[in-house]
Structure formats: structure tokens, C-alpha cells
Short mmCIF file of C-alpha atoms in Angstrom, two decimals:
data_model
loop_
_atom_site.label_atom_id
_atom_site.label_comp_id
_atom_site.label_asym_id
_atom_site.label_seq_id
_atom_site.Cartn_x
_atom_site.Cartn_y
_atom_site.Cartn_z
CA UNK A 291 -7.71 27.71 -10.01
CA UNK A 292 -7.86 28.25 -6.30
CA UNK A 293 -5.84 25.77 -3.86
CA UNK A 294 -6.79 25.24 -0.50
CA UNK A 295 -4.61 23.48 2.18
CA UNK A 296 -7.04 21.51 4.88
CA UNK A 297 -5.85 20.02 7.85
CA UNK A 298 -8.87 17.22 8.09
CA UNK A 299 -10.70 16.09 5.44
CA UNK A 300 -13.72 17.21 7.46
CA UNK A 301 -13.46 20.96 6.46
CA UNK A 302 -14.92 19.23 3.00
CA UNK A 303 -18.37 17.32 1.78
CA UNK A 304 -17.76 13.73 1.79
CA UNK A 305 -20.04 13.00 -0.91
CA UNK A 306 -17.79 16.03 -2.59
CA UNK A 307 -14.83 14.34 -1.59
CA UNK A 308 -15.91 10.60 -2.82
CA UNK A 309 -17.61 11.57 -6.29
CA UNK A 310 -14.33 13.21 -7.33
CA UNK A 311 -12.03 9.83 -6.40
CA UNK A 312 -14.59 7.58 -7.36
CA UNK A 313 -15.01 4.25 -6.21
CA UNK A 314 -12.05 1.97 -7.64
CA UNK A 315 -9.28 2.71 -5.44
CA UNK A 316 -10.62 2.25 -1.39
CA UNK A 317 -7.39 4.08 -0.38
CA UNK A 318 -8.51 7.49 -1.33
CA UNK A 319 -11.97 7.68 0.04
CA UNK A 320 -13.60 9.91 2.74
CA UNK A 321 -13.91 7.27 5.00
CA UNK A 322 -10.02 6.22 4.75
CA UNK A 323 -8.84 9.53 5.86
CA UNK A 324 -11.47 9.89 8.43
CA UNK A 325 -10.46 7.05 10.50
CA UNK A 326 -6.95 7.74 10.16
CA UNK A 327 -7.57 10.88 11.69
CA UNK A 328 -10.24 10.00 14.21
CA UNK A 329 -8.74 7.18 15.77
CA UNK A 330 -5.97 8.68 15.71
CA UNK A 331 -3.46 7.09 13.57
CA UNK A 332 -2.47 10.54 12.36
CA UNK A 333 -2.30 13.94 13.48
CA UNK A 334 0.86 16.08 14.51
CA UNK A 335 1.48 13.89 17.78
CA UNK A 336 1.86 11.10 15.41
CA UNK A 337 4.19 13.27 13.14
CA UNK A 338 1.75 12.88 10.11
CA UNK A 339 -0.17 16.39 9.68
CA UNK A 340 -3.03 16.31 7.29
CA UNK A 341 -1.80 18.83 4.28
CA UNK A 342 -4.89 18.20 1.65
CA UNK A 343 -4.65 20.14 -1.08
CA UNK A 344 -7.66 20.95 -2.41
CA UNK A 345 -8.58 22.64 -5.89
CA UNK A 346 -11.24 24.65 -7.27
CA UNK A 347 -12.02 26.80 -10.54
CA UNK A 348 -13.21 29.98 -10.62
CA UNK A 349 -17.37 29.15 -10.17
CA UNK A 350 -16.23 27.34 -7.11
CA UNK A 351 -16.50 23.68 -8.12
CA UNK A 352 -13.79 21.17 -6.56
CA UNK A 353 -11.82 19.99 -9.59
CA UNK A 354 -8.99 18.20 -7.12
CA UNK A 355 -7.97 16.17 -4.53
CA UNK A 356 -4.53 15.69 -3.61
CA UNK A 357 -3.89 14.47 -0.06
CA UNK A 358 -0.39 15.48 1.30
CA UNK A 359 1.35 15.44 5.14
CA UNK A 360 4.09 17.16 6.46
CA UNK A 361 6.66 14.80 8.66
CA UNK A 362 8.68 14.49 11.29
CA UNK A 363 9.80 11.14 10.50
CA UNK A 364 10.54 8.80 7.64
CA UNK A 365 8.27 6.01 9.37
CA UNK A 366 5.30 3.89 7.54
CA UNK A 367 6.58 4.75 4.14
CA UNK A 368 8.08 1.57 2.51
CA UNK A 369 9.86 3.76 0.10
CA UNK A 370 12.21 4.67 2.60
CA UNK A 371 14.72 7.94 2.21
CA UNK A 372 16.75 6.99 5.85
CA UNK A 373 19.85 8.02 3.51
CA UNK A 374 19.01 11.26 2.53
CA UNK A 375 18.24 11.95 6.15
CA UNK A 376 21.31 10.68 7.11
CA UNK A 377 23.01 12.55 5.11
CA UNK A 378 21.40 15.96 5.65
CA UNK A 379 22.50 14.94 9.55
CA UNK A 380 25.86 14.65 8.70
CA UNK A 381 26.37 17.87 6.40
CA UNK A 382 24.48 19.61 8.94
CA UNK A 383 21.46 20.29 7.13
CA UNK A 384 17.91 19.88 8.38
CA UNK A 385 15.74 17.26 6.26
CA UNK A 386 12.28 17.36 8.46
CA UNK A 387 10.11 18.38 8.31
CA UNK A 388 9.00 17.67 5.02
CA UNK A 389 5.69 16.60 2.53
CA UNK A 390 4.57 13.72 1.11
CA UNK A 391 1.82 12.74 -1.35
CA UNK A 392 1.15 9.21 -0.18
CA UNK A 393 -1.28 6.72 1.58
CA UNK A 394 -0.14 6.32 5.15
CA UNK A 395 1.08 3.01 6.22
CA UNK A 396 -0.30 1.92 2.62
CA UNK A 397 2.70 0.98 -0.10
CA UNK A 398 -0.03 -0.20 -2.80
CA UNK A 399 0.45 1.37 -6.34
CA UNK A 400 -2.70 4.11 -6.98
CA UNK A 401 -4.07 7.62 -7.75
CA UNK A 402 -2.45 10.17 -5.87
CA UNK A 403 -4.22 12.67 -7.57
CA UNK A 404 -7.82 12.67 -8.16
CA UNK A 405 -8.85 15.70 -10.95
CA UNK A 406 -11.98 16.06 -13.17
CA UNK A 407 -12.37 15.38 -16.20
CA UNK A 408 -11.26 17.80 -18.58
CA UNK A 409 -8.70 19.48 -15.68
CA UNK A 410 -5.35 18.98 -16.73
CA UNK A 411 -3.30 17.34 -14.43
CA UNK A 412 0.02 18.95 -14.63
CA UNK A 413 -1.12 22.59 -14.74
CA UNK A 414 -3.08 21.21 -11.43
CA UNK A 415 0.09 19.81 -9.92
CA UNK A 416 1.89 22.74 -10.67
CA UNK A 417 -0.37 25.08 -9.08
CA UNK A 418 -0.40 22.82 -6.07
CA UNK A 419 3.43 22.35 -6.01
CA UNK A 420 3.31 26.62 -5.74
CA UNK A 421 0.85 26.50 -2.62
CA UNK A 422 2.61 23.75 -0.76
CA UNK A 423 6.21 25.70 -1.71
CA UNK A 424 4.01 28.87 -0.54
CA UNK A 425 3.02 27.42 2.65
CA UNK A 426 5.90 25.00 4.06
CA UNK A 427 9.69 25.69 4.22
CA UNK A 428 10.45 21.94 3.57
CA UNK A 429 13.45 20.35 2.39
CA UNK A 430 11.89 18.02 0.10
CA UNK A 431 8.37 16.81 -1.05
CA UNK A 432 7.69 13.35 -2.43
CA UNK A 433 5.19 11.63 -4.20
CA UNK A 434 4.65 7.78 -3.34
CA UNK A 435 3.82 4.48 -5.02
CA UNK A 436 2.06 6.60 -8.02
CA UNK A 437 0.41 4.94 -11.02
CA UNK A 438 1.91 5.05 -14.58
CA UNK A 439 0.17 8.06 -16.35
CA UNK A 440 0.78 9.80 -13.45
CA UNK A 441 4.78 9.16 -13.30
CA UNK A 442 4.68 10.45 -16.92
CA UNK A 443 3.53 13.93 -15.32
CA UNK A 444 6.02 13.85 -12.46
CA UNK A 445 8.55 12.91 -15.15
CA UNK A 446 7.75 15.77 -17.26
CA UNK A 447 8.13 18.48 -14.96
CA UNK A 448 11.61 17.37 -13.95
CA UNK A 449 10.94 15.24 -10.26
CA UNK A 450 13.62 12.55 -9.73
CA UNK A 451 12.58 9.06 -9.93
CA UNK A 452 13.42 6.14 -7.64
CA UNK A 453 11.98 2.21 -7.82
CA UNK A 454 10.91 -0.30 -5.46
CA UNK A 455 9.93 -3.63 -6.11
CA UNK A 456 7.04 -5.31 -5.07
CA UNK A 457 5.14 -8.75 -5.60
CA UNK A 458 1.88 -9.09 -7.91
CA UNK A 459 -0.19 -11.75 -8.28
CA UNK A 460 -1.90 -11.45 -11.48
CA UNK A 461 -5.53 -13.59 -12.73
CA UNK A 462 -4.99 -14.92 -15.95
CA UNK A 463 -8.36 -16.22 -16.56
CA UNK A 464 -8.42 -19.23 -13.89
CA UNK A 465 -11.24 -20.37 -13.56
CA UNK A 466 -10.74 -22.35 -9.97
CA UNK A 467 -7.62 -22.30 -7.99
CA UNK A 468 -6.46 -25.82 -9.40
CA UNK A 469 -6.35 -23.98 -12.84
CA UNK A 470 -3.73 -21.75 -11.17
CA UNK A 471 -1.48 -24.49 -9.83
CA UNK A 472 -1.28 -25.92 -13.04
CA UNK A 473 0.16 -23.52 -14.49
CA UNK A 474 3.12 -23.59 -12.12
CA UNK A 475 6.20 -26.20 -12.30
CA UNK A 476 5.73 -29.62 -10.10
CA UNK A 477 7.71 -29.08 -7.07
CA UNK A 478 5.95 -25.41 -6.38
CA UNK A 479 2.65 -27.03 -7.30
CA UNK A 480 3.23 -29.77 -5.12
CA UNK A 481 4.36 -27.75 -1.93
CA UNK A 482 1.69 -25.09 -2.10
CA UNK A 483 -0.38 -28.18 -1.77
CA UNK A 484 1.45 -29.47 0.64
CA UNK A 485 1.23 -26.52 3.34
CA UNK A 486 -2.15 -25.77 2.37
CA UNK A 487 -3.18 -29.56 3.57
CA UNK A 488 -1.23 -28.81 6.55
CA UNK A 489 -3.17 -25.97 8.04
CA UNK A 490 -6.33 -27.87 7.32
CA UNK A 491 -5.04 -30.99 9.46
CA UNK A 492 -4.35 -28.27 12.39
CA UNK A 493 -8.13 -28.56 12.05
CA UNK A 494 -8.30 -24.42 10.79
CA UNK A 495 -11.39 -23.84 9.41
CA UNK A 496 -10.78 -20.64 6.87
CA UNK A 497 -13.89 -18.15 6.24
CA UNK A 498 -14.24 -14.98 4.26
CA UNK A 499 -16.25 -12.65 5.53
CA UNK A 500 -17.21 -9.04 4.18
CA UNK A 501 -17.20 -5.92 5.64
CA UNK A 502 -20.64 -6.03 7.04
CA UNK A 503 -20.44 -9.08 8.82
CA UNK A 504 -17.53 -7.59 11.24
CA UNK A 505 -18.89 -6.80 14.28
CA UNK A 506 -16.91 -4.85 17.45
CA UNK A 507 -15.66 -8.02 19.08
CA UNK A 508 -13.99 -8.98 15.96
CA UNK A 509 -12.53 -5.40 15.00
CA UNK A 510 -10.98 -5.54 19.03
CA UNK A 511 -9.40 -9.53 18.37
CA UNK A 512 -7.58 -7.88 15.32
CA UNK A 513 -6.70 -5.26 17.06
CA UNK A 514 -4.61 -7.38 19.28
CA UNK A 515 -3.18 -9.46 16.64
CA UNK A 516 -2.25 -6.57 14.72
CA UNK A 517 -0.36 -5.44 17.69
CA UNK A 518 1.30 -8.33 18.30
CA UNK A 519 2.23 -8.91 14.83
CA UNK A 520 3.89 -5.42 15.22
CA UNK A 521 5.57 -6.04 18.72
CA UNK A 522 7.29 -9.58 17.20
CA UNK A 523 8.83 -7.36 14.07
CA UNK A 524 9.47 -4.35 14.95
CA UNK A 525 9.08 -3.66 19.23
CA UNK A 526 6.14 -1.51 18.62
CA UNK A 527 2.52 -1.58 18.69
CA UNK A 528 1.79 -0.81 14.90
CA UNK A 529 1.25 2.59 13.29
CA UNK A 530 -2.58 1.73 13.85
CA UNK A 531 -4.92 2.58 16.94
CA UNK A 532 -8.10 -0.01 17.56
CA UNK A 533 -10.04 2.86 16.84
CA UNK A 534 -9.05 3.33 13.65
CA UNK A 535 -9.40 -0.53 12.94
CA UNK A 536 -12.86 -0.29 14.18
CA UNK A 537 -13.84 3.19 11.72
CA UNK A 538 -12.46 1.72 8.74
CA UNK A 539 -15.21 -1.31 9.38
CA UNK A 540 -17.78 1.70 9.94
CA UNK A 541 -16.58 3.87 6.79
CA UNK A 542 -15.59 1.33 4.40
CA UNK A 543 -17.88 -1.89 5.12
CA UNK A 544 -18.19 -2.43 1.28
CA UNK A 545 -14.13 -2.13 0.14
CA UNK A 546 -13.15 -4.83 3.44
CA UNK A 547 -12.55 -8.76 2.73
CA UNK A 548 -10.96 -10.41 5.64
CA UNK A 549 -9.94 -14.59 5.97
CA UNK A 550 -10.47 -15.02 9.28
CA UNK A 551 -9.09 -18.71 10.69
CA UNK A 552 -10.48 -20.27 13.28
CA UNK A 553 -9.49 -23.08 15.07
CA UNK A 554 -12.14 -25.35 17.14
CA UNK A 555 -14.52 -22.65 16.74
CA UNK A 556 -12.21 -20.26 18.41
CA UNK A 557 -10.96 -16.85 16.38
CA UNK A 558 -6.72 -17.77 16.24
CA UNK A 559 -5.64 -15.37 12.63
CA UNK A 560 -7.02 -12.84 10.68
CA UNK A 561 -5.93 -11.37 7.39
CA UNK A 562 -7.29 -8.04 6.49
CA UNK A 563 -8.22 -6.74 2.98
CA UNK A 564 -9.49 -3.76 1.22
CA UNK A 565 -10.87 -4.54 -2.39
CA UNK A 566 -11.04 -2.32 -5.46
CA UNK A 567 -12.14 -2.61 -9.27
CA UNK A 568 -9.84 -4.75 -10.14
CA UNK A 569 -7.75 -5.89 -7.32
CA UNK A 570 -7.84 -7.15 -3.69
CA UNK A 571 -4.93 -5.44 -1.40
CA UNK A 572 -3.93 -7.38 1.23
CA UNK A 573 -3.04 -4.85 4.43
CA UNK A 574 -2.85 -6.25 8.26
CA UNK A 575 -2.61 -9.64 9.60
CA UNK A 576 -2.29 -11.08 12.96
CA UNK A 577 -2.74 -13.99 15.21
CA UNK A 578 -3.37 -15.41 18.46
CA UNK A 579 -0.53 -18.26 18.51
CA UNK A 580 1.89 -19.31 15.34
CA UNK A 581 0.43 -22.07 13.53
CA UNK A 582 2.56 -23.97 10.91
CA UNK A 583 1.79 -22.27 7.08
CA UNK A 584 -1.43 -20.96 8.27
CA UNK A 585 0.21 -17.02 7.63
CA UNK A 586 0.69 -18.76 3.88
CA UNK A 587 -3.16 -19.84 3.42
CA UNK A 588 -4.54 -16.40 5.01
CA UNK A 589 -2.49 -13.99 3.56
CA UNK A 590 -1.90 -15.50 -0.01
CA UNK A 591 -3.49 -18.30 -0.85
CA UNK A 592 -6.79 -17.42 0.29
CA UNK A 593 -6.55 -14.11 -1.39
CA UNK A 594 -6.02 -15.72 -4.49
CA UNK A 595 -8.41 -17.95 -4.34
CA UNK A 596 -11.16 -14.97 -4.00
CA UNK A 597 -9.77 -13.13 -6.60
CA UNK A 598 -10.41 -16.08 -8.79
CA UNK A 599 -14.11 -16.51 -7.49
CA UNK A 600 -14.64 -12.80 -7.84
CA UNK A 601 -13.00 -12.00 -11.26
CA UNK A 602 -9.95 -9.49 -9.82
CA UNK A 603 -6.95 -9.27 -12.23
CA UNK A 604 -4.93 -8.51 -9.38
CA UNK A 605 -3.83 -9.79 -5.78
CA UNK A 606 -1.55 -6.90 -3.82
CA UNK A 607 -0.30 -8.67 -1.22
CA UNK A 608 1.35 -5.84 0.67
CA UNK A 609 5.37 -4.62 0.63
CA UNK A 610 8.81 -6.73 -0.09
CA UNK A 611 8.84 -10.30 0.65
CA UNK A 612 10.70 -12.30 -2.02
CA UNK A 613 8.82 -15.55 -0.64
CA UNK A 614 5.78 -14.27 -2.52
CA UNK A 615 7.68 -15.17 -5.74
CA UNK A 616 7.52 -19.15 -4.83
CA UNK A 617 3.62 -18.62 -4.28
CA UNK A 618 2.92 -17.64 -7.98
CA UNK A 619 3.18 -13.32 -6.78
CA UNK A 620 5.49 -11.83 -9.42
CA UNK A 621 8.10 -9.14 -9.30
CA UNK A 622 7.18 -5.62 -10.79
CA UNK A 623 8.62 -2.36 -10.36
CA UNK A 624 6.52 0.99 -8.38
CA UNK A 625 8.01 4.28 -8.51
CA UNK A 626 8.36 7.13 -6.02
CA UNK A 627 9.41 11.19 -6.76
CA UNK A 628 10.78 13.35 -5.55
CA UNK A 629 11.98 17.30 -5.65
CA UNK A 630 14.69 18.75 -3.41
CA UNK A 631 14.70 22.25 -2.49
CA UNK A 632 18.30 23.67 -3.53
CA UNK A 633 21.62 22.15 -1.64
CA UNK A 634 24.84 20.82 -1.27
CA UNK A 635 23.53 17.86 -1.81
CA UNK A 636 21.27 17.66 -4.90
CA UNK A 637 23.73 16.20 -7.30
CA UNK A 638 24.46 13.10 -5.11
CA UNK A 639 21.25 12.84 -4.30
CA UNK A 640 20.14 12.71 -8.52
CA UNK A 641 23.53 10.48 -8.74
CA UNK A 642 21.93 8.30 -5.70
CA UNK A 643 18.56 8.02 -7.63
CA UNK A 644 20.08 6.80 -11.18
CA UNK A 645 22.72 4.10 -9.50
CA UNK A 646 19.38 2.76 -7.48
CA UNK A 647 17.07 2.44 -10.63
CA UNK A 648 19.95 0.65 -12.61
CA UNK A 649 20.38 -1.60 -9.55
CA UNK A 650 16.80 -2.44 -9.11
CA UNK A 651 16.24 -3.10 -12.99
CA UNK A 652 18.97 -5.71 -12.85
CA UNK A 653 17.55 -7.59 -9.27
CA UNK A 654 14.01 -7.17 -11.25
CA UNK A 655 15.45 -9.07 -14.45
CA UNK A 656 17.00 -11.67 -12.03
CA UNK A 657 13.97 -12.20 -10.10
CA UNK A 658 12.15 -13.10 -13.08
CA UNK A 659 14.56 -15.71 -13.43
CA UNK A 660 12.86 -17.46 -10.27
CA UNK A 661 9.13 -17.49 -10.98
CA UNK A 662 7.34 -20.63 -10.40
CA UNK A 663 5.86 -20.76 -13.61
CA UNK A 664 6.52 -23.14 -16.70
CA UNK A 665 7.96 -22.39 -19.41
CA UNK A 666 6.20 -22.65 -22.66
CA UNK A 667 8.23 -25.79 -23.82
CA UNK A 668 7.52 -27.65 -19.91
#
């Protein structure tokens, strides 16, 4: 095996690129990466450096994918480490930069590795682990929001674990988004209806549209309610540039769903979403003004519904947010690893991972406790 560390994913054949990931995951296609880096999103002024590794056997044939960045920062993560930087600061040891195997600004559960078939994936890893070790002095190297069979790899060659929790919805053969509610107890069932009646009295009209029916004016409105969105939370415009907004409609016209609302004919929300095999990930909203539950109906609700239409076993409605679990979105665990180059440190960092997974298991149990569903005997 050769590995090859590119800095855009340019320096490779997209149709290369794409035939290798395939087509059930949007977050790992050509056209992802390309607008991150093109518009701008990412790039060393942004502190996220493209590190792709790239593999190929000995006839020259690309046999993986594995897209990694070297940071300066801990931000758009979701699985944040702001305690292990903290306390590298305060021993006096430097934590960035360092390299992560993740989606940027993306927290949804998928293929971080993409390998052919018949490759084996943990001599791959391995001999990427080497060439990123080979390459970068970095403290630590992590690999984010991976998917089961994967863990088991990351497991198996020693990386320490840690959990987050996050909120599913999952299809269990409704056919219509009545079939849904019924499943849940009255006084859920009743107020979903309830704020769902509301927005349409605001006299919101909700439509789904598909990537090809986005045109430039509509790309620039959410660019401005992403932003805003961003400046309410957090005092910033977003990790996002218009640009990059506006390639992703280019590049990945077929993976987008958005629910735009409109109100008197006039654009006010948008909630935008990328859809794969079997699930619909909800990414970006925004809006023009507030408007009572309409964040509810575009965001959730909506997204549901569609995934009913459609046949999707699965609604990702983005990171956190425990009021998903009153809107039928259940609690489930994602994982994150991580390897440490020698320190001081190591052992409270593994003692830091274990006390976190026990902690989260138990909140996990206990959310369960609070799902809006009946119980077989109700």
C-alpha cells in the first residue's frame, strides 16, 4: 500500500473519488469537500487544513479514502475536547495543532473511512495512522461520530473511546404522519398538533423543494438566515461562507431537501437538508423574523413527515437538543476516538474517557425514561 497526504481533494479524479464512497452517505462526496474548500469554509486561515489520506496498492488503484485536517482550534466539532486543551494549557504542554478524521461542521454518525472491497480496513488504518504520525508532530488525532463496524476497528487497535448523545427519529413503518402521532401518548400527540396548527394560522405556507429547484436568490436568503441564526447563538457569522452554501446546491443538487416557509408569498425560514439511503440529515436553518413554533414544523416535523412519504428509516436532526425527545426523536449514543501521543497526561485523560462513558450510559438510560411514546399496556 502507498499513502498519499493531499491538501485538496482536487489533486484526485472525482469520479475516482465518488465511486470509492459511493452514494449513501452525501457527507463524503467530491462535491462536499469541494465547496468546503472553494468557498472557503476551510483552508489554513480557517484553521481546518485539508490532510486526505489517500491509499493505493501496488498496480496503482485507489483502494482508500480517509479525509483528515490538522487544527488550530477545537471549533465546529460537537464532540468537543475544550478539557484536554485546557489542561495541556495548564501543565504547559502544547495540544494544537492536531488531526482529526471528521466531517466539518457535520456531527451526523457515518463512514469515515471509505476502502474497497476486499481491503482490510485495519491494516489500511494502520498504514495511514504511520503516514499521518510520519508527517505531523501532533499531540493527538481523533476520529469523529464513526459508525459501528468501524468503532470495532478503532477499538481493536487500542484508541480510547468517548460518547455523545444525540436525538434519532426512527420510521417504523408509518404510513402518513397521523400513523406517527398515534403512536405517541395524548398530551404529546395533542401539542405537536397544537403548534403545528399554530404556524399554519400565522398563514405559513410550508414547501419542500429539491436540490434542483434552488436557484441563486434562494442560496443568498439562506445565506443570511444562516448568519443570523449564528449571530443570535453564538456572536458569529457561522462556520459557513455564502459561497459554500451556493456550491453545495451546484455539487450536490440530488442529496439537498430543504422546507422552505413562506409567509404571504414572501421567503421568512428555511431548513436545510442533505438526504442519504436511508436517512434525511437535517443541517442549517434560519429565518427572517421569529415566528411562534414555526422552527418546530421546519426543522422536525416537516422532516418527518418526508421521511414518511419517501420511505427513510431515519430523521438526523442535527446535534444535542433534549426538546427533540418530546417530538418523537429518541436518545442514542455516537462515539468519538481518540490516540494521544505519550504524556503526563495520558492516564487522566483514559481515566477522563471511562468516568464520561459511565456518565453518559446512565443520562442515556434516564432519557429513555422520557420518550413520548406509549407503553405497550397504554
Amino acid at each position: 500500500m502507498r499513502v498519499t497526504l493531499l491538501s485538496s481533494v482536487t489533486a484526485i479524479a472525482q469520479s475516482d473519488w465518488d465511486n470509492l464512497v459511493g452514494r449513501c452517505y452525501p457527507f463524503m462526496r467530491y462535491g462536499f469537500f469541494l465547496a468546503l474548500e472553494q468557498g472557503g469554509s476551510i483552508g489554513q486561515q480557517r484553521g481546518w487544513l485539508p490532510q486526505y489520506a489517500v491509499v493505493y496498492d501496488d498496480s496503482n488503484r485507489l483502494i482508500a479514502i480517509m479525509p483528515w485536517f490538522k487544527k488550530t482550534h477545537s471549533y465546529g466539532e460537537y464532540l468537543f475536547d475544550w478539557a484536554f486543551a485546557e489542561a495541556f494549557e495548564r501543565y504547559g504542554l502544547r495540544y494544537y495543532p492536531k488531526l482529526i478524521n471528521a466531517i466539518p461542521f457535520t456531527p451526523c454518525q457515518g463512514p469515515r473511512l471509505a476502502v474497497a472491497k476486499g481491503i482490510n480496513t485495519g491494516e489500511v488504518l494502520m498504514r495511514i495512522e504511520a503516514a499521518l504520525a510520519k508527517a505531523h508532530d501532533v499531540s493527538n488525532i481523533q476520529c469523529l461520530y464513526v459508525e459501528s463496524d468501524f468503532s470495532a476497528v478503532l477499538e481493536a487497535q487500542g484508541w480510547w473511546q468517548r460518547f455523545d448523545i444525540q436525538f434519532l427519529w426512527q420510521n417504523r413503518s408509518y404510513r402518513c404522519f397521523d400513523d406517527f402521532l398515534a403512536t405517541l401518548v395524548s398530551r404529546k400527540r395533542k401539542s405537536i398538533r397544537k403548534e403545528r396548527r399554530q404556524v399554519t394560522e400565522q398563514n405559513i405556507e410550508l414547501r419542500t423543494l429539491h436540490g434542483e429547484e434552488l436557484d441563486a436568490e434562494f442560496w443568498q436568503q439562506l445565506s443570511v438566515f444562516y448568519q443570523r441564526t449564528y449571530l443570535k447563538r453564538s456572536g458569529h457569522g457561522g462556520y459557513l461562507t455564502p459561497a459554500t452554501l451556493r456550491l453545495w446546491g451546484e455539487q450536490l443538487a440530488p442529496y439537498i431537501v430543504v422546507f422552505a416557509a413562506y409567509q404571504d408569498g414572501i421567503l421568512v425560514a428555511a431548513s436545510l437538508c442533505f438526504k442519504g439511503s436511508d436517512t434525511l440529515y437535517g443541517r442549517y436553518w434560519g429565518c427572517r423574523q421569529e415566528l411562534e413554533f414555526l422552527h418546530f414544523e421546519a426543522c422536525y416535523y416537516q422532516g418527518i413527515d418526508y421521511c414518511i412519504k419517501q420511505g427513510l428509516r431515519y430523521f438526523d436532526a442535527g446535534a444535542q437538543g433534549e426538546h427533540k425527545l418530546h417530538r418523537g426523536f429518541e436518545p442514542v449514543l455516537r462515539e468519538g476516538f481518540y490516540r494521544f501521543a505519550e504524556s503526563p497526561l495520558n492516564d487522566a485523560i483514559a481515566d477522563y474517557c471511562l468516568q464520561e462513558r459511565r456518565a453518559l450510559r446512565e443520562h442515556l438510560h434516564t432519557l429513555h425514561g422520557y420518550t413520548p411514546y406509549k407503553q405497550p399496556d397504554q
